[in-house]
């Protein structure tokens, strides 16, 4: 029993680790075992499909967490958020799937983009909603089993010499769909049945969610364009090897970003409280601690994952180093974006991302697509420019600037 309680207390971390492992593991597998042309197609499909996920996180999931504090409206908020996730995902997937089909002529890939655009956001919403309903243990089990079954089937298909990327996307999508059904059942079961029959005002809810999420949606769209979007834009101009290697390195170094995201989840409530109480000295202490711990962790983790990467891959070490720098630099200065959010300056965060995106596109044009590291350098450039804007605005807009240094 004590072991079970300990596992339950770690459920969120197990779930987040499994979710990250699913993303990194699939890219690692296709980079290692599929031919470059097939791996490149897999990367493009996943890049297109990832757009709906970032939109859902901004417009649905983040507001849902805030509104779920009202336990009397928990079922109402869950049902609205679930249908909003489904509707927005279908719309994004349909539009992007059509665009891909028009550009490539592949109806199969277009359909896969639609399916994956729906499955992943719904999965992310349902696993996070289980946190609200105290079902973290269920979420952790579902995510861990999802990783296990996907890995097992992928390795089996590789053993059987299945080389088409479409099969692997279908497998991934199918298992995610099954996990979604299970988590939906658990979510509805965990909500108090006495508050189930509630008339939902969809227009009012839509307005409330949009007011909370519009700037975040804009910021995350710019972020997507400066990362996943660049893979799509440059896919016609760079080699399949550079495309796949850069995507692999971005995924592996993304382990560093997971740490900073976990810090954000822990810091935001306390930072908001300290700012409201005008505890500026406490914010300064937290800031210094964040930078110190973040630098030590990210530097150490960079060395560890560099050794891991070098163990399995003999090329792309320069790209790997560039993206390590990107993750470390943008992760450290992410604190400044947290502070801007505490100040309720979400429009400034959007402005920083938008200007950085425009600057990145200009930088890429000047650099030239013939550069072997153009994709990685553009991602790094965007991270540096955006982070510097965060730093500038957090200093400029701080209500106690003389102490926030």
GROMACS .gro file of C-alpha atoms in nm:
model
  405
    1UNK     CA    1   0.000   0.000   0.000
    2UNK     CA    2   0.273   0.259   0.078
    3UNK     CA    3   0.426   0.185  -0.263
    4UNK     CA    4   0.089   0.236  -0.432
    5UNK     CA    5   0.041   0.570  -0.255
    6UNK     CA    6   0.387   0.677  -0.365
    7UNK     CA    7   0.311   0.583  -0.726
    8UNK     CA    8  -0.015   0.780  -0.709
    9UNK     CA    9   0.171   1.086  -0.579
   10UNK     CA   10   0.403   1.063  -0.881
   11UNK     CA   11   0.118   1.010  -1.128
   12UNK     CA   12   0.142   1.356  -1.288
   13UNK     CA   13   0.513   1.314  -1.348
   14UNK     CA   14   0.467   0.963  -1.488
   15UNK     CA   15   0.195   1.090  -1.720
   16UNK     CA   16   0.400   1.389  -1.840
   17UNK     CA   17   0.707   1.172  -1.889
   18UNK     CA   18   0.507   0.913  -2.085
   19UNK     CA   19   0.351   1.184  -2.303
   20UNK     CA   20   0.695   1.329  -2.377
   21UNK     CA   21   0.838   0.981  -2.436
   22UNK     CA   22   0.563   0.909  -2.689
   23UNK     CA   23   0.655   1.220  -2.889
   24UNK     CA   24   1.032   1.177  -2.867
   25UNK     CA   25   1.020   0.799  -2.906
   26UNK     CA   26   0.818   0.797  -3.227
   27UNK     CA   27   1.049   1.053  -3.391
   28UNK     CA   28   1.354   0.861  -3.268
   29UNK     CA   29   1.215   0.539  -3.415
   30UNK     CA   30   1.133   0.676  -3.760
   31UNK     CA   31   1.469   0.856  -3.777
   32UNK     CA   32   1.656   0.540  -3.689
   33UNK     CA   33   1.466   0.271  -3.877
   34UNK     CA   34   1.281   0.426  -4.173
   35UNK     CA   35   1.433   0.544  -4.500
   36UNK     CA   36   1.496   0.919  -4.521
   37UNK     CA   37   1.211   0.985  -4.765
   38UNK     CA   38   0.959   0.797  -4.550
   39UNK     CA   39   1.087   0.958  -4.231
   40UNK     CA   40   1.059   1.302  -4.392
   41UNK     CA   41   0.694   1.235  -4.483
   42UNK     CA   42   0.626   1.124  -4.125
   43UNK     CA   43   0.783   1.447  -3.995
   44UNK     CA   44   0.571   1.660  -4.229
   45UNK     CA   45   0.247   1.485  -4.133
   46UNK     CA   46   0.322   1.523  -3.762
   47UNK     CA   47   0.422   1.888  -3.811
   48UNK     CA   48   0.096   1.971  -3.986
   49UNK     CA   49  -0.107   1.783  -3.725
   50UNK     CA   50   0.069   1.954  -3.433
   51UNK     CA   51  -0.098   2.287  -3.511
   52UNK     CA   52  -0.437   2.184  -3.374
   53UNK     CA   53  -0.271   2.077  -3.048
   54UNK     CA   54  -0.120   2.418  -2.974
   55UNK     CA   55  -0.450   2.591  -3.058
   56UNK     CA   56  -0.640   2.363  -2.821
   57UNK     CA   57  -0.390   2.418  -2.540
   58UNK     CA   58  -0.430   2.796  -2.571
   59UNK     CA   59  -0.803   2.834  -2.638
   60UNK     CA   60  -0.950   2.535  -2.453
   61UNK     CA   61  -0.722   2.364  -2.203
   62UNK     CA   62  -0.577   2.671  -2.029
   63UNK     CA   63  -0.917   2.841  -1.976
   64UNK     CA   64  -1.069   2.506  -1.877
   65UNK     CA   65  -0.824   2.471  -1.591
   66UNK     CA   66  -0.920   2.817  -1.465
   67UNK     CA   67  -1.297   2.765  -1.492
   68UNK     CA   68  -1.278   2.418  -1.335
   69UNK     CA   69  -1.208   2.580  -0.999
   70UNK     CA   70  -1.587   2.621  -0.983
   71UNK     CA   71  -1.684   2.266  -0.881
   72UNK     CA   72  -2.056   2.333  -0.933
   73UNK     CA   73  -1.995   2.384  -1.305
   74UNK     CA   74  -1.735   2.113  -1.351
   75UNK     CA   75  -1.950   1.892  -1.574
   76UNK     CA   76  -2.071   2.189  -1.777
   77UNK     CA   77  -1.713   2.307  -1.834
   78UNK     CA   78  -1.592   1.958  -1.918
   79UNK     CA   79  -1.861   1.890  -2.178
   80UNK     CA   80  -1.818   2.230  -2.342
   81UNK     CA   81  -1.439   2.195  -2.346
   82UNK     CA   82  -1.457   1.844  -2.489
   83UNK     CA   83  -1.686   1.948  -2.775
   84UNK     CA   84  -1.478   2.261  -2.835
   85UNK     CA   85  -1.165   2.047  -2.855
   86UNK     CA   86  -1.334   1.810  -3.097
   87UNK     CA   87  -1.477   2.086  -3.317
   88UNK     CA   88  -1.163   2.299  -3.338
   89UNK     CA   89  -0.946   1.992  -3.399
   90UNK     CA   90  -1.169   1.873  -3.684
   91UNK     CA   91  -1.166   2.220  -3.841
   92UNK     CA   92  -0.787   2.259  -3.814
   93UNK     CA   93  -0.725   1.905  -3.934
   94UNK     CA   94  -0.959   1.942  -4.230
   95UNK     CA   95  -0.805   2.272  -4.346
   96UNK     CA   96  -0.445   2.155  -4.302
   97UNK     CA   97  -0.520   1.813  -4.451
   98UNK     CA   98  -0.668   1.981  -4.759
   99UNK     CA   99  -0.369   2.215  -4.790
  100UNK     CA  100  -0.129   1.922  -4.772
  101UNK     CA  101  -0.330   1.726  -5.028
  102UNK     CA  102  -0.334   2.023  -5.267
  103UNK     CA  103   0.042   2.072  -5.232
  104UNK     CA  104   0.145   1.707  -5.246
  105UNK     CA  105  -0.142   1.531  -5.421
  106UNK     CA  106  -0.150   1.265  -5.147
  107UNK     CA  107  -0.504   1.202  -5.021
  108UNK     CA  108  -0.375   0.939  -4.779
  109UNK     CA  109  -0.141   1.182  -4.604
  110UNK     CA  110  -0.415   1.444  -4.595
  111UNK     CA  111  -0.647   1.196  -4.422
  112UNK     CA  112  -0.373   1.102  -4.175
  113UNK     CA  113  -0.322   1.470  -4.088
  114UNK     CA  114  -0.696   1.504  -4.022
  115UNK     CA  115  -0.703   1.194  -3.801
  116UNK     CA  116  -0.391   1.288  -3.605
  117UNK     CA  117  -0.509   1.649  -3.570
  118UNK     CA  118  -0.815   1.517  -3.388
  119UNK     CA  119  -0.662   1.234  -3.186
  120UNK     CA  120  -0.369   1.417  -3.025
  121UNK     CA  121  -0.552   1.730  -2.896
  122UNK     CA  122  -0.840   1.520  -2.761
  123UNK     CA  123  -0.587   1.295  -2.588
  124UNK     CA  124  -0.406   1.592  -2.434
  125UNK     CA  125  -0.731   1.749  -2.315
  126UNK     CA  126  -0.865   1.428  -2.162
  127UNK     CA  127  -0.545   1.340  -1.979
  128UNK     CA  128  -0.520   1.692  -1.834
  129UNK     CA  129  -0.888   1.699  -1.741
  130UNK     CA  130  -0.826   1.388  -1.532
  131UNK     CA  131  -0.599   1.606  -1.316
  132UNK     CA  132  -0.899   1.829  -1.244
  133UNK     CA  133  -1.112   1.528  -1.148
  134UNK     CA  134  -0.836   1.373  -0.934
  135UNK     CA  135  -0.779   1.093  -1.181
  136UNK     CA  136  -0.405   1.145  -1.231
  137UNK     CA  137  -0.341   0.778  -1.161
  138UNK     CA  138  -0.569   0.677  -1.450
  139UNK     CA  139  -0.402   0.929  -1.679
  140UNK     CA  140  -0.058   0.795  -1.588
  141UNK     CA  141  -0.161   0.435  -1.655
  142UNK     CA  142  -0.321   0.522  -1.990
  143UNK     CA  143  -0.018   0.720  -2.107
  144UNK     CA  144   0.230   0.455  -1.994
  145UNK     CA  145   0.032   0.175  -2.162
  146UNK     CA  146  -0.004   0.385  -2.476
  147UNK     CA  147   0.374   0.418  -2.497
  148UNK     CA  148   0.422   0.048  -2.433
  149UNK     CA  149   0.176  -0.073  -2.699
  150UNK     CA  150   0.290   0.176  -2.963
  151UNK     CA  151   0.654   0.082  -2.904
  152UNK     CA  152   0.573  -0.290  -2.918
  153UNK     CA  153   0.383  -0.265  -3.247
  154UNK     CA  154   0.642  -0.032  -3.401
  155UNK     CA  155   0.926  -0.272  -3.320
  156UNK     CA  156   0.722  -0.567  -3.445
  157UNK     CA  157   0.648  -0.395  -3.776
  158UNK     CA  158   1.012  -0.300  -3.813
  159UNK     CA  159   1.107  -0.664  -3.757
  160UNK     CA  160   0.860  -0.756  -4.032
  161UNK     CA  161   1.025  -0.497  -4.264
  162UNK     CA  162   0.722  -0.268  -4.283
  163UNK     CA  163   0.873   0.045  -4.435
  164UNK     CA  164   0.577   0.271  -4.522
  165UNK     CA  165   0.533   0.564  -4.283
  166UNK     CA  166   0.154   0.555  -4.325
  167UNK     CA  167   0.128   0.228  -4.132
  168UNK     CA  168   0.309   0.373  -3.832
  169UNK     CA  169   0.089   0.685  -3.827
  170UNK     CA  170  -0.224   0.467  -3.842
  171UNK     CA  171  -0.096   0.255  -3.552
  172UNK     CA  172  -0.022   0.564  -3.343
  173UNK     CA  173  -0.358   0.720  -3.421
  174UNK     CA  174  -0.548   0.398  -3.346
  175UNK     CA  175  -0.394   0.350  -3.003
  176UNK     CA  176  -0.448   0.717  -2.914
  177UNK     CA  177  -0.815   0.682  -3.015
  178UNK     CA  178  -0.853   0.382  -2.782
  179UNK     CA  179  -0.687   0.574  -2.498
  180UNK     CA  180  -0.925   0.864  -2.564
  181UNK     CA  181  -1.230   0.642  -2.524
  182UNK     CA  182  -1.099   0.504  -2.195
  183UNK     CA  183  -1.010   0.846  -2.054
  184UNK     CA  184  -1.343   0.996  -2.162
  185UNK     CA  185  -1.529   0.722  -1.974
  186UNK     CA  186  -1.321   0.782  -1.661
  187UNK     CA  187  -1.369   1.158  -1.680
  188UNK     CA  188  -1.748   1.133  -1.699
  189UNK     CA  189  -1.746   0.870  -1.424
  190UNK     CA  190  -1.542   1.087  -1.186
  191UNK     CA  191  -1.770   1.390  -1.223
  192UNK     CA  192  -2.056   1.406  -0.975
  193UNK     CA  193  -2.359   1.263  -1.156
  194UNK     CA  194  -2.593   1.498  -0.967
  195UNK     CA  195  -2.472   1.795  -1.173
  196UNK     CA  196  -2.477   1.622  -1.509
  197UNK     CA  197  -2.805   1.759  -1.643
  198UNK     CA  198  -2.717   2.122  -1.702
  199UNK     CA  199  -2.813   2.340  -1.996
  200UNK     CA  200  -2.492   2.478  -2.144
  201UNK     CA  201  -2.478   2.828  -2.289
  202UNK     CA  202  -2.236   2.761  -2.573
  203UNK     CA  203  -2.228   3.123  -2.692
  204UNK     CA  204  -2.145   3.257  -2.346
  205UNK     CA  205  -1.886   2.986  -2.285
  206UNK     CA  206  -1.724   3.050  -2.621
  207UNK     CA  207  -1.690   3.419  -2.541
  208UNK     CA  208  -1.538   3.350  -2.198
  209UNK     CA  209  -1.287   3.100  -2.336
  210UNK     CA  210  -1.193   3.328  -2.626
  211UNK     CA  211  -1.132   3.629  -2.400
  212UNK     CA  212  -0.894   3.422  -2.191
  213UNK     CA  213  -0.718   3.237  -2.469
  214UNK     CA  214  -0.700   3.468  -2.771
  215UNK     CA  215  -0.357   3.619  -2.700
  216UNK     CA  216  -0.213   3.284  -2.598
  217UNK     CA  217  -0.348   3.135  -2.921
  218UNK     CA  218  -0.175   3.408  -3.119
  219UNK     CA  219   0.152   3.360  -2.931
  220UNK     CA  220   0.148   2.983  -2.972
  221UNK     CA  221   0.061   3.012  -3.341
  222UNK     CA  222   0.371   3.228  -3.389
  223UNK     CA  223   0.573   2.977  -3.187
  224UNK     CA  224   0.441   2.692  -3.402
  225UNK     CA  225   0.528   2.883  -3.719
  226UNK     CA  226   0.881   2.940  -3.590
  227UNK     CA  227   0.933   2.569  -3.513
  228UNK     CA  228   0.701   2.315  -3.678
  229UNK     CA  229   0.597   2.563  -3.945
  230UNK     CA  230   0.956   2.603  -4.058
  231UNK     CA  231   0.975   2.229  -4.128
  232UNK     CA  232   0.678   2.267  -4.360
  233UNK     CA  233   0.806   2.584  -4.529
  234UNK     CA  234   1.159   2.455  -4.586
  235UNK     CA  235   1.069   2.094  -4.670
  236UNK     CA  236   1.080   2.174  -5.044
  237UNK     CA  237   1.421   2.338  -5.025
  238UNK     CA  238   1.632   2.124  -4.792
  239UNK     CA  239   1.728   1.758  -4.803
  240UNK     CA  240   1.524   1.486  -4.633
  241UNK     CA  241   1.828   1.410  -4.416
  242UNK     CA  242   1.849   1.767  -4.284
  243UNK     CA  243   1.473   1.778  -4.226
  244UNK     CA  244   1.462   1.451  -4.031
  245UNK     CA  245   1.784   1.514  -3.837
  246UNK     CA  246   1.670   1.860  -3.729
  247UNK     CA  247   1.330   1.725  -3.620
  248UNK     CA  248   1.499   1.446  -3.426
  249UNK     CA  249   1.737   1.686  -3.252
  250UNK     CA  250   1.453   1.925  -3.169
  251UNK     CA  251   1.255   1.639  -3.014
  252UNK     CA  252   1.543   1.502  -2.808
  253UNK     CA  253   1.659   1.842  -2.683
  254UNK     CA  254   1.293   1.909  -2.603
  255UNK     CA  255   1.355   1.707  -2.286
  256UNK     CA  256   1.517   2.026  -2.153
  257UNK     CA  257   1.200   2.222  -2.236
  258UNK     CA  258   0.989   1.974  -2.037
  259UNK     CA  259   1.181   2.072  -1.723
  260UNK     CA  260   1.114   2.442  -1.778
  261UNK     CA  261   0.745   2.371  -1.848
  262UNK     CA  262   0.721   2.186  -1.516
  263UNK     CA  263   0.879   2.488  -1.346
  264UNK     CA  264   0.620   2.714  -1.509
  265UNK     CA  265   0.334   2.504  -1.373
  266UNK     CA  266   0.481   2.529  -1.022
  267UNK     CA  267   0.589   2.894  -1.034
  268UNK     CA  268   0.293   3.073  -1.193
  269UNK     CA  269   0.052   3.052  -0.894
  270UNK     CA  270   0.317   3.165  -0.643
  271UNK     CA  271   0.447   3.444  -0.869
  272UNK     CA  272   0.095   3.577  -0.919
  273UNK     CA  273   0.037   3.577  -0.544
  274UNK     CA  274   0.370   3.749  -0.471
  275UNK     CA  275   0.299   4.018  -0.728
  276UNK     CA  276  -0.050   4.088  -0.592
  277UNK     CA  277   0.099   4.118  -0.242
  278UNK     CA  278   0.379   4.341  -0.380
  279UNK     CA  279   0.645   4.099  -0.257
  280UNK     CA  280   0.897   4.215  -0.515
  281UNK     CA  281   1.199   4.100  -0.317
  282UNK     CA  282   1.054   3.748  -0.312
  283UNK     CA  283   1.010   3.759  -0.690
  284UNK     CA  284   1.376   3.859  -0.724
  285UNK     CA  285   1.483   3.563  -0.508
  286UNK     CA  286   1.268   3.324  -0.713
  287UNK     CA  287   1.408   3.469  -1.035
  288UNK     CA  288   1.770   3.419  -0.929
  289UNK     CA  289   1.697   3.067  -0.808
  290UNK     CA  290   1.522   2.986  -1.137
  291UNK     CA  291   1.819   3.101  -1.344
  292UNK     CA  292   2.074   2.917  -1.131
  293UNK     CA  293   1.885   2.587  -1.109
  294UNK     CA  294   1.776   2.612  -1.471
  295UNK     CA  295   2.129   2.666  -1.596
  296UNK     CA  296   2.273   2.380  -1.390
  297UNK     CA  297   1.998   2.138  -1.495
  298UNK     CA  298   1.992   2.232  -1.863
  299UNK     CA  299   2.373   2.221  -1.891
  300UNK     CA  300   2.391   1.880  -1.725
  301UNK     CA  301   2.100   1.744  -1.927
  302UNK     CA  302   2.256   1.875  -2.249
  303UNK     CA  303   2.567   1.667  -2.184
  304UNK     CA  304   2.364   1.356  -2.101
  305UNK     CA  305   2.142   1.371  -2.408
  306UNK     CA  306   2.443   1.459  -2.625
  307UNK     CA  307   2.607   1.133  -2.516
  308UNK     CA  308   2.280   0.950  -2.583
  309UNK     CA  309   2.248   1.105  -2.929
  310UNK     CA  310   2.609   1.027  -3.020
  311UNK     CA  311   2.555   0.667  -2.913
  312UNK     CA  312   2.285   0.609  -3.176
  313UNK     CA  313   2.360   0.863  -3.448
  314UNK     CA  314   2.691   0.953  -3.609
  315UNK     CA  315   2.578   1.264  -3.798
  316UNK     CA  316   2.404   1.589  -3.716
  317UNK     CA  317   2.604   1.675  -3.404
  318UNK     CA  318   2.629   2.042  -3.510
  319UNK     CA  319   2.250   2.062  -3.549
  320UNK     CA  320   2.214   1.893  -3.212
  321UNK     CA  321   2.447   2.150  -3.049
  322UNK     CA  322   2.258   2.442  -3.209
  323UNK     CA  323   1.923   2.317  -3.080
  324UNK     CA  324   2.067   2.248  -2.734
  325UNK     CA  325   2.167   2.615  -2.722
  326UNK     CA  326   1.814   2.705  -2.832
  327UNK     CA  327   1.648   2.500  -2.558
  328UNK     CA  328   1.883   2.626  -2.285
  329UNK     CA  329   1.865   2.994  -2.382
  330UNK     CA  330   1.491   3.009  -2.445
  331UNK     CA  331   1.421   2.797  -2.138
  332UNK     CA  332   1.618   3.022  -1.905
  333UNK     CA  333   1.468   3.347  -2.032
  334UNK     CA  334   1.121   3.193  -2.025
  335UNK     CA  335   1.096   3.326  -1.672
  336UNK     CA  336   1.051   3.672  -1.822
  337UNK     CA  337   0.747   3.553  -2.016
  338UNK     CA  338   0.606   3.409  -1.691
  339UNK     CA  339   0.645   3.752  -1.534
  340UNK     CA  340   0.472   3.920  -1.827
  341UNK     CA  341   0.181   3.679  -1.785
  342UNK     CA  342   0.167   3.763  -1.414
  343UNK     CA  343   0.141   4.129  -1.519
  344UNK     CA  344  -0.149   4.021  -1.746
  345UNK     CA  345   0.048   4.143  -2.048
  346UNK     CA  346  -0.046   3.854  -2.275
  347UNK     CA  347  -0.064   4.093  -2.570
  348UNK     CA  348   0.302   4.182  -2.513
  349UNK     CA  349   0.395   3.811  -2.516
  350UNK     CA  350   0.215   3.783  -2.850
  351UNK     CA  351   0.393   4.091  -2.985
  352UNK     CA  352   0.730   3.944  -2.885
  353UNK     CA  353   0.653   3.618  -3.063
  354UNK     CA  354   0.517   3.790  -3.372
  355UNK     CA  355   0.812   4.027  -3.418
  356UNK     CA  356   1.054   3.739  -3.355
  357UNK     CA  357   0.877   3.531  -3.622
  358UNK     CA  358   0.902   3.809  -3.881
  359UNK     CA  359   1.269   3.863  -3.794
  360UNK     CA  360   1.331   3.488  -3.824
  361UNK     CA  361   1.183   3.470  -4.173
  362UNK     CA  362   1.400   3.763  -4.283
  363UNK     CA  363   1.705   3.599  -4.123
  364UNK     CA  364   1.633   3.272  -4.304
  365UNK     CA  365   1.599   3.452  -4.635
  366UNK     CA  366   1.935   3.627  -4.586
  367UNK     CA  367   2.100   3.305  -4.469
  368UNK     CA  368   1.983   3.108  -4.771
  369UNK     CA  369   1.831   2.762  -4.796
  370UNK     CA  370   2.157   2.618  -4.929
  371UNK     CA  371   2.305   2.642  -4.578
  372UNK     CA  372   2.330   2.295  -4.422
  373UNK     CA  373   2.205   2.423  -4.087
  374UNK     CA  374   1.948   2.679  -4.201
  375UNK     CA  375   1.653   2.516  -4.023
  376UNK     CA  376   1.829   2.476  -3.688
  377UNK     CA  377   1.980   2.826  -3.707
  378UNK     CA  378   1.641   2.982  -3.779
  379UNK     CA  379   1.490   2.808  -3.476
  380UNK     CA  380   1.780   2.926  -3.257
  381UNK     CA  381   1.754   3.280  -3.393
  382UNK     CA  382   1.382   3.291  -3.317
  383UNK     CA  383   1.440   3.169  -2.962
  384UNK     CA  384   1.708   3.431  -2.897
  385UNK     CA  385   1.512   3.725  -3.044
  386UNK     CA  386   1.186   3.629  -2.874
  387UNK     CA  387   1.359   3.577  -2.537
  388UNK     CA  388   1.534   3.913  -2.560
  389UNK     CA  389   1.199   4.080  -2.620
  390UNK     CA  390   1.062   3.903  -2.311
  391UNK     CA  391   1.356   4.033  -2.110
  392UNK     CA  392   1.318   4.388  -2.239
  393UNK     CA  393   0.944   4.411  -2.177
  394UNK     CA  394   0.959   4.246  -1.832
  395UNK     CA  395   1.210   4.512  -1.726
  396UNK     CA  396   1.023   4.795  -1.892
  397UNK     CA  397   0.677   4.706  -1.765
  398UNK     CA  398   0.768   4.599  -1.414
  399UNK     CA  399   0.587   4.816  -1.164
  400UNK     CA  400   0.892   4.794  -0.936
  401UNK     CA  401   1.169   4.806  -1.195
  402UNK     CA  402   1.440   4.929  -0.957
  403UNK     CA  403   1.416   4.603  -0.760
  404UNK     CA  404   1.344   4.368  -1.049
  405UNK     CA  405   1.694   4.356  -1.194
   0.00000   0.00000   0.00000
